[in-house]
Amino acid sequence: MPRGGSLTKLAYYSTVQHKVAKVRSFDHSVKETEDDPLYEISVQEEITARLHFIKFENAYIETCLDFVKDHLVNTDTKVIKATGGGAYKFKDLIEKKLKLKVDKEDEMSCLIKGCNFVLKNIPHEAFVYVRHADSEFRFQNTHPDIFPYLLINIGSGVSIVKVESEDQFERIGGSSIGGGTFWGLGALLTKTKRFDELLQLASRGQHASVDMLVKDIYGGAYGTLGLTGDLIASSFGKSATADKEFSKEDMAKSLLHMISNDIGQLACLYAKLHNLTRVYFGGFFIRGHPVTMHTITYSINFFTKGEVQALFLRHEGYLGAIGAFLKGAEEDNPNQYSWGENYAGSSGLMSVSPELNPMQRARSGTFDMLEMDRLERQLVNLPLLQDPSSYIPDTMDLTEDAVAREYWLFCFEEALEGVVKRAIASQPDLPQTRERAEKFSQKYRHKLQTLRHQPFAYGSLTVRSLLDTREHCLNEFNFPDPYSKIKQRENDMALKYFQKAVKSLESLSWEQRQFALVKGLLAGNVFDWGAKAISDVLETNAGFGFEEAKRKLQERPWLVDSYNQWLERLKGPPHKCALFFVDNSGIDIILGVFPFVRELLCRGTEVVLASNSGPALNDVTYSELQILTERIAAMDTVIQTGIKEERLILVQSGSSSPCLDLSRLDKTLATVVRERHTDLVIIEGMGRAIHTNYYATLRCESLKLAVIKNSWLAERLGGVLFSVVFKYEEPPKYQEETHQ
C-alpha cells in the first residue's frame, strides 16, 4: 500500500465465484431417441483468483478501509503489505480497522516488480503522449521481451533505474531536482500550495515573458551552433533585469520547463550511456498529467533528436501497490500465471487535463480501480508470427478513427437490448435474472459512455475491446454463456446433415470439390449471432439454412479473392500440418469446417483445430468441440482414423473472445505448433480474420476468410453486405523460392 503525494493505493487478493456453463456428453451406449439433446449443459460454480488495486485520496482513508474490510472475503491473509510514507502514517489505523499486521516493503523493488507485471500482462500498457493530436494517447505494442529498460521515477526527487531482468535492477543515477522542487519553488513563487493548481497555472502561462530565449540575446537564431531563436537560453533569465511583475501563470510555466528539461536531459544522457531505447517515466510528477507528459516528451525528443521516445504507463499510479502485493504472494508466485485486465471492474485511464473535462476533477471522492483476473492457462506468442514485436492484432484503431469510433459505439449501444433479451431467455429458471440483466445493461452502457468521452480509457479502443468488455460485464452478473442452448440446438440440427453434405461433395470432380469446400466454409460463416444482420434473420426464420446462406454469398470475383492462387497451391505437395482457428457452432463448424478438414486429412495434412477455452457469443468452445468431434468420428471413417492416429487433434486457444490475439495464446497450442512443424494457418470469421489479424504477417502460408456481415464495414472495405474475403498469403521468403 504505497502512499505518494496525497493518494493512497491498496492492493488485495480475493477469490471470485463465477457461474460457468459446462457441457458434458451423455452416455451414448444406451439407445437414444431422435429428440435427445446432443449433450447436457450445466451451470456450475467456479472459483477464480482476482487481484484488486485501489487508489484514493488520503482524506477518504476511513471509507476506503471500510470498503476493503467488506471485500476481504474468504482470504487467510493476516498481513498487509505497505510501502511508501503511508506505511508509517496510517499503520495504526490500518491495523486497528482491518485487524491485520502491516509489513513495510522496500519502495524501489516494489516499483520495479509492479512495472514488470503490468508490462507483461497488459497488452496496451505503455503509451506515447501527443498533445493536440486527434488521439493524445498512442498505445505501444509491448515487445515480448520487456527487458532491458530505463525507469525514471519523478517523485519528490528523481531516481533513474536500469532494469535488466525480473530480479536484477540498479539505481544508476538520480537528481534532487524533481517533482518536489517544482512544487516547493512553485509554492514560493506563486503562493499556491496545491500541486494540481500549480499545473493548472502552468498550462495557462507563457514562459517566454520570464525566460531569456536565444533570440533575446542574438536577435534571432544562432546559426553556427544550430540553435533556433525560440530556444530557452536561460530559465528565468529575464527576471533579473526586468522591472515588471510576472504573472503566476508565466512563472509556473517557466519553472515547469526548467525542471522538465533538466530531467529530460539527464534521462537522455543515461539512456545513451547504457545504450537503452526504452525509457518509461513515472512518479507523482507525471501521473497522467497532460501538462507534464507533454513537457517531458518535448524535452526527450529535443535532446535525442527523436531517437528515443518518452513512454508512459497506463497504470503508473499502481506500480508500488502491485509490487508490494507480489512480494507478499511469492510463495504462490503470481508470475507463473498469465493475468488479464477485467474491464468490468477497472475504471480505466482518466484524462485529468483540467481544460479537457472539468467534470472529472469531481471524481476524487471515488476510488480508481484496476482488477486483474488470473487466467487458468499461461499465454504466449504464436511461434509463427513473422515479427512478434510489431504484431498488432487489431485492424482498426478506434482511438484514432473518430468516424469508425462513433459508428461502433452506436452499433454496440443499439445491440444492447438484444443482448439483454438473450441473457434473460438463457436463464428462465435462475433467480433474479431480470435484475441481473438490467444491472449488466447499466454497467455496459456506462462503459460505452465513458469510452465516448475517453476512447483511451482501456488502452487502444477497438472492436475487440468493445466485445471483450461486453463479455466481462455479462460474466460479472453471472451470464456465463447466454448462447449455450442456441449452440446446442444448432449443433444438433447440423449433425443430421453432415453425412449428406459429405456425400454430395464426394460426387464432384476434384476441382469442383475444392471450390464447393471453400464455399461451404464461407456459407457456414454466415451463421453468426454476433452480427445484427444475421441474428435478425435467425430470430425470425429458424429454418434459414445452409443452402440459403450459399445463395447470399457474393459471386466471384470476391472483394478479396486469391482463390486461384490457393487452387494452384493445392495442386502442389500437401502441407505438413494446418492450424485452424475455428469460429461459430452449428452449421459453421459441422458443415463448413469439418468437410474442409476431412479433405486436408485425405491430402495427407495433419490438422490442429483451435477453439476458444471459454464461451463468447455462439463461438464453439473446446469442450463443445470435443463432443462434436466424437459424434462426427462415429459417422465418418476419415475423421475417426485422423483422431486414432493423432493426425487430427483439438487444442484450446486460451481465449474467451470472439476475436483473436495471436500474441496471447495457450502455451500448449504453441508447443503443438512447434512440434508438428505447422506450415499453414487458417483463420476464419469476421472477428478473427477481419476485426483482428487482417494485416497479420506469418512465417508460413495463411488463409484468412470471412463473410462481411455488417454493411458499414463492408462499405468501408469497398464492398457490400455479404461480400467475401478470401485471402491466401505466402510468407515473403516462400514467395521468392517459388517464383525463381
XYZ file of C-alpha atoms in Angstrom:
740
model
C 0.000 0.000 0.000
C 2.170 2.920 -1.182
C 1.294 6.449 -0.243
C 2.720 9.087 -2.561
C 1.600 12.707 -2.812
C -1.805 12.704 -1.185
C -3.005 9.409 -2.638
C -3.029 6.013 -1.015
C -3.074 2.804 -3.042
C -4.164 -0.557 -1.795
C -3.706 -3.999 -3.248
C -5.533 -7.131 -2.160
C -6.334 -10.578 -3.470
C -9.750 -12.163 -3.488
C -11.402 -15.218 -4.906
C -14.413 -14.730 -7.117
C -17.205 -17.208 -7.503
C -18.390 -17.277 -11.059
C -21.057 -19.296 -12.728
C -19.670 -21.220 -15.692
C -21.556 -23.233 -18.248
C -20.131 -26.748 -18.599
C -21.101 -29.235 -21.283
C -20.905 -32.958 -20.801
C -21.549 -35.748 -23.231
C -24.373 -38.157 -22.428
C -23.693 -41.833 -22.143
C -24.304 -42.933 -25.734
C -24.172 -46.649 -25.062
C -27.904 -46.564 -24.388
C -30.058 -46.260 -27.493
C -31.144 -42.690 -27.738
C -34.262 -41.294 -29.308
C -34.146 -38.802 -32.151
C -35.088 -35.917 -29.870
C -32.439 -36.443 -27.211
C -30.182 -33.421 -26.988
C -26.576 -33.913 -28.013
C -25.030 -33.111 -24.654
C -26.114 -31.662 -21.349
C -25.357 -28.129 -20.213
C -24.976 -27.496 -16.530
C -24.172 -24.273 -14.754
C -21.532 -24.772 -12.094
C -19.721 -22.521 -9.651
C -16.074 -21.938 -10.387
C -13.628 -20.082 -8.183
C -11.033 -17.830 -9.776
C -8.368 -15.588 -8.330
C -8.560 -11.829 -8.765
C -6.203 -9.011 -7.839
C -7.670 -5.656 -6.852
C -5.760 -2.383 -6.843
C -7.449 0.723 -5.494
C -6.278 4.315 -5.488
C -7.921 7.058 -3.413
C -7.249 10.403 -1.759
C -5.982 10.248 1.808
C -8.983 12.204 3.048
C -11.051 9.101 2.263
C -8.879 6.571 4.085
C -11.646 5.567 6.535
C -14.184 4.981 3.754
C -11.663 3.016 1.759
C -10.634 0.761 4.639
C -14.320 0.022 5.267
C -14.623 -0.883 1.596
C -11.658 -3.259 1.814
C -12.925 -4.798 5.038
C -16.190 -5.709 3.299
C -14.295 -7.202 0.385
C -11.592 -9.146 2.189
C -13.664 -12.263 1.756
C -12.503 -15.793 2.497
C -8.797 -14.958 2.491
C -6.372 -16.270 5.047
C -4.374 -13.042 4.937
C -3.083 -11.917 8.272
C -0.588 -9.415 6.899
C -0.985 -6.440 4.615
C 1.989 -5.188 2.618
C 2.709 -1.480 2.670
C 5.302 0.704 1.028
C 5.990 4.448 0.914
C 5.317 7.107 3.538
C 1.754 5.945 4.202
C 3.100 2.763 5.722
C 4.187 4.871 8.714
C 1.416 7.426 8.733
C -1.567 5.055 8.660
C -0.039 1.935 10.205
C -2.082 2.051 13.425
C -5.342 2.934 11.708
C -4.950 0.073 9.202
C -4.031 -2.484 11.856
C -6.989 -1.476 14.010
C -9.577 -1.353 11.218
C -8.574 -4.475 9.312
C -7.138 -6.445 12.236
C -4.094 -7.196 10.105
C -0.412 -6.627 10.727
C 1.245 -4.048 8.453
C 4.555 -5.152 6.872
C 6.736 -2.467 5.318
C 8.332 -3.274 1.965
C 11.209 -1.629 0.098
C 9.773 1.029 -2.172
C 12.062 0.777 -5.194
C 11.961 -3.012 -5.567
C 8.149 -2.847 -5.285
C 8.049 -0.273 -8.046
C 10.150 -2.416 -10.402
C 8.163 -5.584 -9.629
C 4.917 -3.731 -10.378
C 6.326 -2.295 -13.582
C 7.428 -5.726 -14.864
C 4.000 -7.159 -14.009
C 1.942 -4.601 -15.970
C 4.301 -4.636 -18.965
C 3.979 -8.425 -19.159
C 0.252 -8.805 -18.542
C -1.474 -5.762 -20.019
C -1.066 -5.575 -23.796
C -1.588 -1.808 -24.166
C 0.178 -0.644 -21.043
C 2.701 1.824 -22.468
C 1.815 4.899 -24.488
C 3.398 7.887 -26.161
C 1.723 11.220 -25.450
C 0.993 13.532 -28.403
C -0.594 16.806 -27.404
C -3.385 18.263 -29.576
C -3.457 15.132 -31.724
C -6.785 13.503 -32.511
C -5.850 10.786 -30.068
C -3.496 12.157 -27.424
C -2.554 8.673 -26.238
C -0.761 6.410 -28.724
C -0.544 2.940 -27.232
C 2.559 0.910 -27.908
C 2.891 -2.763 -28.566
C 4.816 -4.321 -25.725
C 7.780 -6.289 -27.038
C 7.603 -9.953 -25.935
C 10.888 -9.404 -24.113
C 10.329 -6.350 -21.920
C 13.966 -6.074 -20.742
C 16.190 -4.069 -20.553
C 14.569 -0.715 -19.903
C 15.134 2.533 -18.022
C 12.589 3.633 -15.426
C 12.695 7.292 -14.482
C 10.671 7.839 -11.360
C 9.937 11.513 -10.760
C 8.655 11.846 -7.219
C 9.985 14.462 -4.806
C 13.411 13.838 -6.358
C 14.348 11.780 -9.432
C 15.532 8.153 -9.439
C 16.929 6.584 -12.586
C 16.832 2.801 -12.567
C 18.139 0.360 -15.139
C 16.075 -2.847 -15.162
C 17.730 -5.889 -16.750
C 15.586 -8.825 -15.667
C 12.862 -9.891 -13.267
C 15.164 -9.614 -10.234
C 18.027 -7.536 -11.500
C 17.888 -3.765 -11.373
C 20.229 -0.987 -10.385
C 19.748 2.666 -9.487
C 22.255 4.187 -11.877
C 21.602 7.833 -11.090
C 19.207 10.485 -9.936
C 18.729 14.118 -9.052
C 17.457 16.175 -6.151
C 15.701 18.440 -8.654
C 12.345 16.738 -9.168
C 8.617 16.992 -8.562
C 9.173 18.285 -5.034
C 11.351 21.085 -6.408
C 8.636 22.158 -8.856
C 6.073 22.033 -6.068
C 8.265 23.807 -3.477
C 9.648 26.586 -5.674
C 6.225 26.922 -7.280
C 4.642 27.457 -3.882
C 7.222 30.144 -3.031
C 6.796 31.934 -6.373
C 3.013 31.780 -6.728
C 1.809 31.298 -3.116
C -0.144 28.309 -4.452
C 0.162 25.278 -2.202
C -1.646 22.665 -4.315
C 0.245 20.657 -6.910
C -2.773 20.385 -9.256
C -3.346 24.140 -9.110
C 0.300 24.786 -9.961
C -0.047 22.608 -13.053
C -3.221 24.451 -13.984
C -1.432 27.792 -13.696
C 1.446 26.463 -15.803
C -0.893 25.237 -18.528
C -2.173 28.816 -18.971
C 1.224 30.560 -18.809
C 3.689 31.913 -21.406
C 7.263 31.068 -20.428
C 8.867 33.474 -22.914
C 7.964 36.506 -20.804
C 10.143 35.128 -17.930
C 12.786 33.047 -19.757
C 15.567 34.508 -21.848
C 15.477 32.964 -25.329
C 18.295 32.656 -27.869
C 16.712 35.432 -29.951
C 16.686 37.764 -26.925
C 20.488 37.535 -26.916
C 21.296 37.256 -30.645
C 18.250 38.905 -32.214
C 17.365 35.599 -33.946
C 18.751 32.095 -34.356
C 22.388 31.323 -33.612
C 23.010 29.570 -36.905
C 26.592 28.387 -36.491
C 25.671 26.436 -33.352
C 22.369 25.260 -34.842
C 20.253 26.947 -32.128
C 16.799 28.229 -33.080
C 15.662 31.629 -31.872
C 12.874 30.204 -29.696
C 15.165 28.003 -27.647
C 15.445 28.807 -23.944
C 18.925 30.253 -23.358
C 18.362 30.952 -19.671
C 15.422 29.869 -17.485
C 14.053 32.872 -15.542
C 16.759 34.922 -17.319
C 14.523 37.969 -17.795
C 13.520 38.271 -14.161
C 16.909 39.658 -13.077
C 16.752 42.719 -15.337
C 13.054 43.385 -15.881
C 11.288 45.902 -13.636
C 7.804 44.447 -14.159
C 5.890 41.923 -12.072
C 5.485 38.475 -13.646
C 2.184 36.627 -13.625
C 1.875 33.474 -11.546
C 0.950 31.581 -14.719
C 4.118 32.627 -16.557
C 6.365 31.817 -13.598
C 4.761 28.388 -13.131
C 5.210 27.652 -16.839
C 8.862 28.710 -16.815
C 9.522 26.574 -13.734
C 7.820 23.564 -15.321
C 10.022 23.872 -18.416
C 13.144 24.301 -16.312
C 12.557 21.150 -14.254
C 11.267 19.025 -17.177
C 14.172 19.968 -19.461
C 16.646 19.208 -16.738
C 15.122 15.758 -16.115
C 14.779 15.149 -19.861
C 18.463 15.850 -20.483
C 19.521 13.622 -17.579
C 17.306 10.793 -18.851
C 18.812 11.048 -22.335
C 22.374 11.009 -21.114
C 21.751 7.905 -19.020
C 19.878 6.189 -21.871
C 22.834 6.907 -24.192
C 25.429 5.849 -21.642
C 23.719 2.485 -21.112
C 22.561 2.099 -24.700
C 18.837 1.822 -23.835
C 15.993 2.863 -26.111
C 13.016 2.042 -23.893
C 12.549 4.783 -21.340
C 9.479 4.776 -19.072
C 8.522 7.731 -16.901
C 6.531 7.573 -13.684
C 6.054 9.172 -10.284
C 3.537 11.720 -9.000
C 5.050 14.451 -11.227
C 3.738 12.534 -14.267
C 0.704 10.544 -13.095
C -1.357 11.144 -16.214
C -0.976 14.947 -16.149
C -1.033 16.061 -19.815
C 0.970 19.194 -18.977
C 3.980 17.310 -17.565
C 3.708 14.430 -20.054
C 3.944 16.990 -22.844
C 6.971 18.860 -21.456
C 8.880 15.613 -20.753
C 8.039 14.265 -24.233
C 9.181 17.510 -25.836
C 12.424 17.525 -23.887
C 13.330 13.876 -24.656
C 12.531 14.422 -28.314
C 14.737 17.526 -28.396
C 17.767 16.024 -26.651
C 17.807 12.722 -28.562
C 16.779 14.266 -31.902
C 13.782 11.930 -31.938
C 15.758 8.708 -31.411
C 14.247 7.900 -28.014
C 10.536 8.113 -27.259
C 9.268 9.038 -23.827
C 6.936 6.235 -22.747
C 4.292 6.491 -20.047
C 2.277 3.760 -18.342
C -1.481 3.471 -18.069
C -1.354 2.058 -14.540
C 1.636 4.036 -13.397
C -0.036 5.085 -10.137
C -0.464 1.451 -9.072
C 3.054 0.107 -9.605
C 4.198 0.257 -5.974
C 0.980 -1.341 -4.728
C 1.209 -4.139 -7.287
C 4.850 -4.778 -6.382
C 4.151 -4.810 -2.633
C 1.359 -7.294 -3.242
C 3.508 -9.554 -5.436
C 6.190 -9.631 -2.746
C 3.658 -10.857 -0.239
C 2.427 -13.523 -2.636
C 5.783 -15.027 -3.538
C 5.008 -18.467 -2.174
C 2.184 -18.739 -4.726
C 4.230 -16.969 -7.365
C 1.834 -14.814 -9.453
C 4.467 -14.637 -12.196
C 3.914 -18.261 -13.153
C 0.410 -17.351 -14.356
C -0.896 -15.052 -17.032
C -3.322 -12.352 -15.920
C -5.908 -10.354 -17.819
C -7.444 -6.999 -17.031
C -11.105 -7.291 -16.051
C -12.724 -4.450 -17.994
C -15.932 -4.773 -15.991
C -14.286 -3.797 -12.711
C -11.483 -1.440 -13.785
C -12.018 2.282 -14.001
C -9.582 2.891 -16.849
C -7.202 5.726 -17.634
C -8.687 9.113 -16.944
C -7.656 12.215 -18.768
C -7.035 14.667 -15.956
C -6.204 17.663 -18.074
C -8.252 20.431 -16.463
C -9.092 22.027 -19.809
C -10.476 18.781 -21.223
C -13.164 17.936 -18.768
C -13.823 19.884 -15.579
C -16.346 17.227 -14.539
C -13.615 14.731 -13.898
C -11.949 16.613 -11.129
C -15.091 15.885 -9.141
C -14.273 12.184 -9.259
C -11.719 12.355 -6.473
C -14.237 11.191 -3.881
C -14.498 7.841 -5.621
C -11.745 5.266 -5.959
C -9.930 4.410 -9.116
C -9.709 0.655 -9.534
C -7.770 -1.898 -11.516
C -8.797 -5.566 -11.430
C -6.735 -8.409 -12.862
C -8.092 -11.941 -13.230
C -5.834 -14.940 -13.082
C -6.108 -16.953 -16.272
C -6.072 -20.714 -15.999
C -3.581 -21.015 -18.788
C -0.254 -19.401 -19.494
C -0.408 -17.275 -22.614
C 2.411 -16.880 -25.140
C 3.062 -15.744 -28.730
C 2.126 -17.854 -31.720
C 5.594 -19.091 -32.779
C 4.661 -18.465 -36.413
C 4.323 -14.672 -36.170
C 6.717 -13.014 -38.620
C 7.725 -10.377 -36.059
C 6.094 -10.598 -32.623
C 7.315 -7.139 -31.593
C 5.475 -5.365 -34.418
C 2.350 -7.573 -34.419
C -0.837 -5.582 -33.782
C -3.921 -7.799 -33.571
C -6.485 -5.101 -34.340
C -7.230 -3.915 -37.849
C -8.770 -0.592 -36.877
C -7.779 1.672 -34.006
C -10.950 3.447 -32.921
C -8.934 5.734 -30.652
C -7.611 7.400 -33.796
C -10.518 6.940 -36.202
C -13.361 9.160 -34.960
C -15.881 8.160 -37.655
C -15.396 4.444 -37.042
C -15.480 5.011 -33.272
C -18.822 6.799 -33.445
C -20.276 4.052 -35.653
C -19.152 1.119 -33.482
C -20.153 2.733 -30.194
C -23.589 3.368 -31.695
C -23.664 -0.187 -33.030
C -22.913 -1.747 -29.627
C -25.406 0.529 -27.904
C -28.090 -0.419 -30.394
C -27.375 -4.130 -29.948
C -27.593 -3.906 -26.156
C -31.332 -4.525 -25.912
C -30.979 -7.752 -27.903
C -28.121 -8.941 -25.679
C -30.222 -8.293 -22.565
C -33.161 -10.250 -24.042
C -30.867 -13.124 -24.954
C -29.349 -13.154 -21.444
C -32.801 -13.282 -19.808
C -34.013 -16.004 -22.169
C -30.925 -18.109 -21.435
C -31.768 -18.432 -17.716
C -35.515 -18.906 -17.364
C -35.215 -20.806 -14.057
C -32.474 -18.923 -12.232
C -33.136 -16.315 -9.520
C -33.189 -12.547 -10.245
C -32.461 -12.993 -13.930
C -34.182 -9.742 -14.916
C -32.498 -7.665 -12.225
C -29.083 -9.028 -13.129
C -29.660 -8.407 -16.829
C -30.717 -4.836 -16.056
C -27.555 -4.290 -13.979
C -25.449 -5.700 -16.801
C -27.122 -3.315 -19.227
C -26.499 -0.287 -16.990
C -22.866 -1.198 -16.452
C -22.104 -1.794 -20.123
C -23.965 1.335 -21.240
C -21.951 3.314 -18.707
C -18.711 1.844 -20.125
C -19.766 2.870 -23.648
C -20.495 6.406 -22.468
C -17.098 6.639 -20.756
C -15.415 5.461 -23.963
C -17.265 8.062 -25.991
C -15.548 10.793 -23.934
C -12.314 8.918 -23.224
C -11.606 6.481 -26.020
C -8.194 5.741 -24.467
C -9.543 4.614 -21.072
C -8.502 0.964 -21.528
C -5.647 1.278 -23.993
C -6.399 1.235 -27.717
C -10.132 1.214 -28.325
C -11.032 -1.474 -30.861
C -13.999 -3.605 -31.851
C -12.261 -6.406 -29.949
C -12.067 -4.426 -26.704
C -15.766 -3.487 -27.023
C -16.704 -7.153 -27.497
C -14.453 -8.299 -24.648
C -15.798 -5.649 -22.280
C -19.306 -6.890 -23.039
C -18.296 -10.482 -22.237
C -16.626 -9.349 -18.982
C -19.766 -7.452 -17.940
C -22.002 -10.455 -18.739
C -19.759 -12.664 -16.605
C -19.797 -10.148 -13.791
C -23.573 -10.578 -13.488
C -23.461 -14.348 -13.904
C -24.431 -14.789 -17.523
C -21.528 -17.065 -18.449
C -22.900 -18.370 -21.742
C -26.139 -16.781 -22.993
C -25.972 -18.760 -26.256
C -25.449 -22.236 -24.762
C -28.952 -23.513 -25.647
C -28.880 -21.980 -29.128
C -25.494 -23.588 -29.793
C -26.793 -26.933 -28.590
C -29.827 -26.740 -30.871
C -27.810 -25.649 -33.921
C -25.134 -28.330 -33.370
C -27.843 -30.933 -33.097
C -29.506 -29.848 -36.306
C -26.303 -29.545 -38.359
C -25.097 -33.040 -37.340
C -28.130 -34.552 -39.051
C -26.933 -33.157 -42.407
C -23.239 -33.960 -42.093
C -23.219 -37.279 -43.977
C -25.421 -35.903 -46.721
C -23.062 -32.920 -47.176
C -20.012 -35.209 -47.403
C -21.759 -37.489 -49.901
C -22.656 -34.636 -52.237
C -19.061 -33.345 -52.063
C -17.682 -36.757 -52.954
C -19.737 -36.880 -56.122
C -17.930 -33.801 -57.514
C -14.741 -33.682 -59.579
C -11.549 -32.689 -57.684
C -11.576 -29.079 -58.867
C -15.323 -28.592 -58.313
C -14.950 -30.094 -54.853
C -12.205 -27.634 -53.816
C -14.472 -24.727 -54.716
C -17.519 -26.287 -53.041
C -15.491 -26.797 -49.843
C -14.443 -23.154 -49.746
C -17.999 -22.073 -50.495
C -19.221 -24.301 -47.674
C -16.731 -22.719 -45.255
C -17.909 -19.259 -46.247
C -21.611 -20.130 -46.109
C -21.124 -21.693 -42.696
C -19.512 -18.495 -41.554
C -22.728 -16.594 -42.222
C -24.266 -18.218 -39.098
C -23.076 -15.689 -36.601
C -25.264 -14.425 -33.762
C -22.766 -11.642 -33.168
C -23.788 -9.876 -36.381
C -27.072 -7.987 -36.218
C -27.847 -8.567 -39.907
C -27.739 -12.313 -39.190
C -29.241 -12.517 -35.712
C -32.302 -10.686 -37.077
C -32.692 -13.353 -39.787
C -32.092 -16.229 -37.339
C -34.538 -14.798 -34.761
C -37.355 -14.561 -37.315
C -36.608 -17.532 -39.548
C -35.465 -20.614 -37.684
C -35.410 -22.563 -40.956
C -32.747 -20.339 -42.557
C -30.339 -22.992 -43.796
C -27.038 -23.818 -45.395
C -28.245 -23.584 -48.995
C -29.873 -20.159 -48.406
C -26.589 -18.965 -46.912
C -24.695 -20.117 -50.013
C -27.094 -18.140 -52.184
C -26.478 -14.985 -50.112
C -22.715 -15.038 -50.798
C -21.249 -12.557 -53.249
C -20.448 -14.014 -56.695
C -16.799 -14.164 -57.734
C -14.638 -12.174 -58.142
C -14.907 -11.636 -54.392
C -13.967 -8.455 -52.553
C -10.590 -10.012 -51.728
C -10.063 -13.002 -53.953
C -6.944 -15.143 -54.090
C -8.851 -18.390 -54.651
C -6.983 -19.118 -57.903
C -3.617 -18.949 -56.118
C -4.984 -21.273 -53.405
C -6.184 -23.763 -56.012
C -2.760 -23.718 -57.704
C -1.120 -24.335 -54.322
C -3.408 -27.343 -53.734
C -2.094 -28.917 -56.904
C 1.343 -28.931 -55.260
C 2.560 -31.138 -52.376
C 0.347 -31.371 -49.259
C 1.030 -29.153 -46.244
C 2.640 -30.872 -43.309
C 0.270 -29.525 -40.661
C -2.557 -26.975 -40.677
C -3.588 -24.945 -37.629
C -7.246 -23.951 -37.984
C -8.775 -21.272 -35.712
C -12.489 -22.070 -35.804
C -15.433 -19.743 -35.278
C -19.162 -20.457 -34.810
C -21.055 -23.505 -33.544
C -23.622 -25.327 -35.630
C -23.556 -25.181 -39.421
C -20.235 -23.305 -39.477
C -18.141 -25.904 -37.643
C -20.069 -29.022 -38.722
C -20.968 -28.402 -42.365
C -18.294 -25.794 -43.165
C -15.130 -26.658 -41.243
C -15.299 -30.445 -40.853
C -15.659 -31.296 -44.585
C -12.713 -28.943 -45.249
C -10.652 -30.625 -42.509
C -11.604 -34.016 -43.928
C -10.194 -33.019 -47.328
C -6.935 -31.809 -45.726
C -6.600 -35.138 -43.886
C -7.185 -37.037 -47.141
C -4.402 -34.979 -48.753
C -2.026 -36.150 -46.025
C -2.034 -32.940 -43.960
C -2.250 -33.129 -40.165
C -4.834 -30.773 -38.656
C -4.871 -28.926 -35.334
C -8.276 -27.420 -34.540
C -8.018 -24.471 -32.135
C -11.190 -23.342 -30.391
C -11.986 -20.926 -27.570
C -11.313 -22.019 -23.992
C -14.407 -20.218 -22.729
C -17.703 -19.073 -24.278
C -18.160 -15.901 -26.341
C -21.321 -15.350 -28.417
C -22.118 -18.523 -30.390
C -18.487 -19.494 -30.966
C -17.775 -23.165 -30.423
C -15.820 -23.867 -27.230
C -13.149 -26.506 -26.697
C -15.406 -28.731 -24.579
C -18.266 -28.500 -27.111
C -15.893 -29.276 -29.954
C -14.649 -32.411 -28.199
C -18.194 -33.766 -28.113
C -18.946 -32.772 -31.723
C -15.731 -34.375 -32.987
C -16.559 -37.592 -31.161
C -20.014 -37.639 -32.787
C -18.685 -36.901 -36.273
C -15.982 -39.558 -35.889
C -18.744 -42.078 -35.145
C -20.248 -41.353 -38.591
C -17.117 -40.774 -40.645
C -14.085 -43.037 -41.008
C -11.720 -40.306 -42.258
C -12.258 -38.229 -39.099
C -12.201 -41.364 -36.943
C -8.855 -42.519 -38.364
C -7.466 -38.977 -38.069
C -8.213 -38.983 -34.343
C -6.971 -42.510 -33.768
C -3.667 -41.806 -35.475
C -3.425 -38.386 -33.804
C -3.333 -36.674 -37.171
C -6.358 -34.610 -36.111
C -6.060 -33.041 -32.685
C -8.008 -30.439 -30.743
C -6.392 -27.686 -28.668
C -7.774 -24.705 -26.830
C -6.743 -21.204 -27.811
C -6.638 -19.840 -24.262
C -9.093 -17.119 -25.278
C -12.738 -16.381 -24.472
C -13.151 -13.660 -27.046
C -14.933 -13.512 -30.428
C -11.658 -12.058 -31.757
C -8.126 -13.435 -31.772
C -4.895 -12.070 -30.334
C -2.053 -14.207 -31.678
C 0.311 -12.854 -29.030
C -1.759 -14.285 -26.160
C -2.346 -17.946 -26.929
C -2.352 -21.058 -24.803
C 1.173 -22.339 -24.218
C 0.133 -25.905 -25.146
C -1.074 -24.675 -28.542
C 2.308 -23.019 -29.166
C 4.105 -26.251 -28.271
C 1.930 -28.324 -30.617
C 2.502 -25.829 -33.449
C 6.263 -26.120 -32.989
C 6.387 -29.882 -32.597
C 4.254 -30.525 -35.669
C 6.130 -28.064 -37.891
C 2.899 -26.275 -38.801
C 3.129 -24.696 -42.254
C -0.429 -23.450 -42.836
C -2.603 -21.280 -40.585
C -6.307 -20.888 -41.367
C -8.278 -18.147 -39.637
C -11.987 -17.850 -40.307
C -14.674 -15.403 -39.333
C -15.198 -11.664 -39.089
C -13.920 -11.343 -35.515
C -10.708 -13.333 -36.015
C -9.829 -12.548 -39.639
C -11.272 -9.048 -40.256
C -11.535 -7.122 -36.951
C -8.256 -8.758 -35.954
C -5.370 -10.286 -37.942
C -6.377 -8.899 -41.334
C -2.849 -7.467 -41.649
C -1.031 -10.059 -39.523
C 2.034 -11.467 -41.290
C 3.088 -15.028 -40.568
C 6.208 -17.044 -41.252
C 4.172 -19.709 -43.063
C 1.314 -19.795 -45.555
C -2.003 -18.489 -44.294
C -5.629 -18.419 -45.305
C -7.938 -15.744 -43.887
C -11.548 -15.999 -44.864
C -14.792 -14.393 -43.785
C -18.130 -13.093 -44.962
C -18.671 -9.419 -44.127
C -21.951 -9.355 -42.230
C -22.055 -5.660 -41.425
C -22.939 -3.193 -44.171
C -20.973 -0.260 -42.735
C -17.788 -2.334 -42.531
C -18.407 -3.814 -45.989
C -18.699 -0.294 -47.401
C -15.549 0.790 -45.542
C -13.682 -2.075 -47.245
C -15.176 -1.176 -50.612
C -17.851 -3.900 -50.793
C -21.464 -4.623 -49.853
C -23.202 -6.795 -47.257
C -22.196 -10.483 -47.640
C -19.018 -9.588 -49.521
C -16.418 -12.328 -49.301
C -12.821 -12.032 -48.140
C -10.651 -14.963 -49.232
C -7.057 -14.017 -48.558
C -4.362 -16.619 -49.247
C -0.876 -15.371 -48.354
C 2.579 -16.871 -48.710
C 5.375 -15.739 -46.412
C 7.891 -13.355 -48.074
C 10.709 -15.977 -48.183
C 8.392 -18.621 -49.659
C 7.369 -16.288 -52.491
C 10.995 -15.831 -53.572
C 11.667 -19.566 -53.582
C 8.588 -20.477 -55.609
C 8.934 -17.709 -58.174
C 12.602 -18.003 -59.030
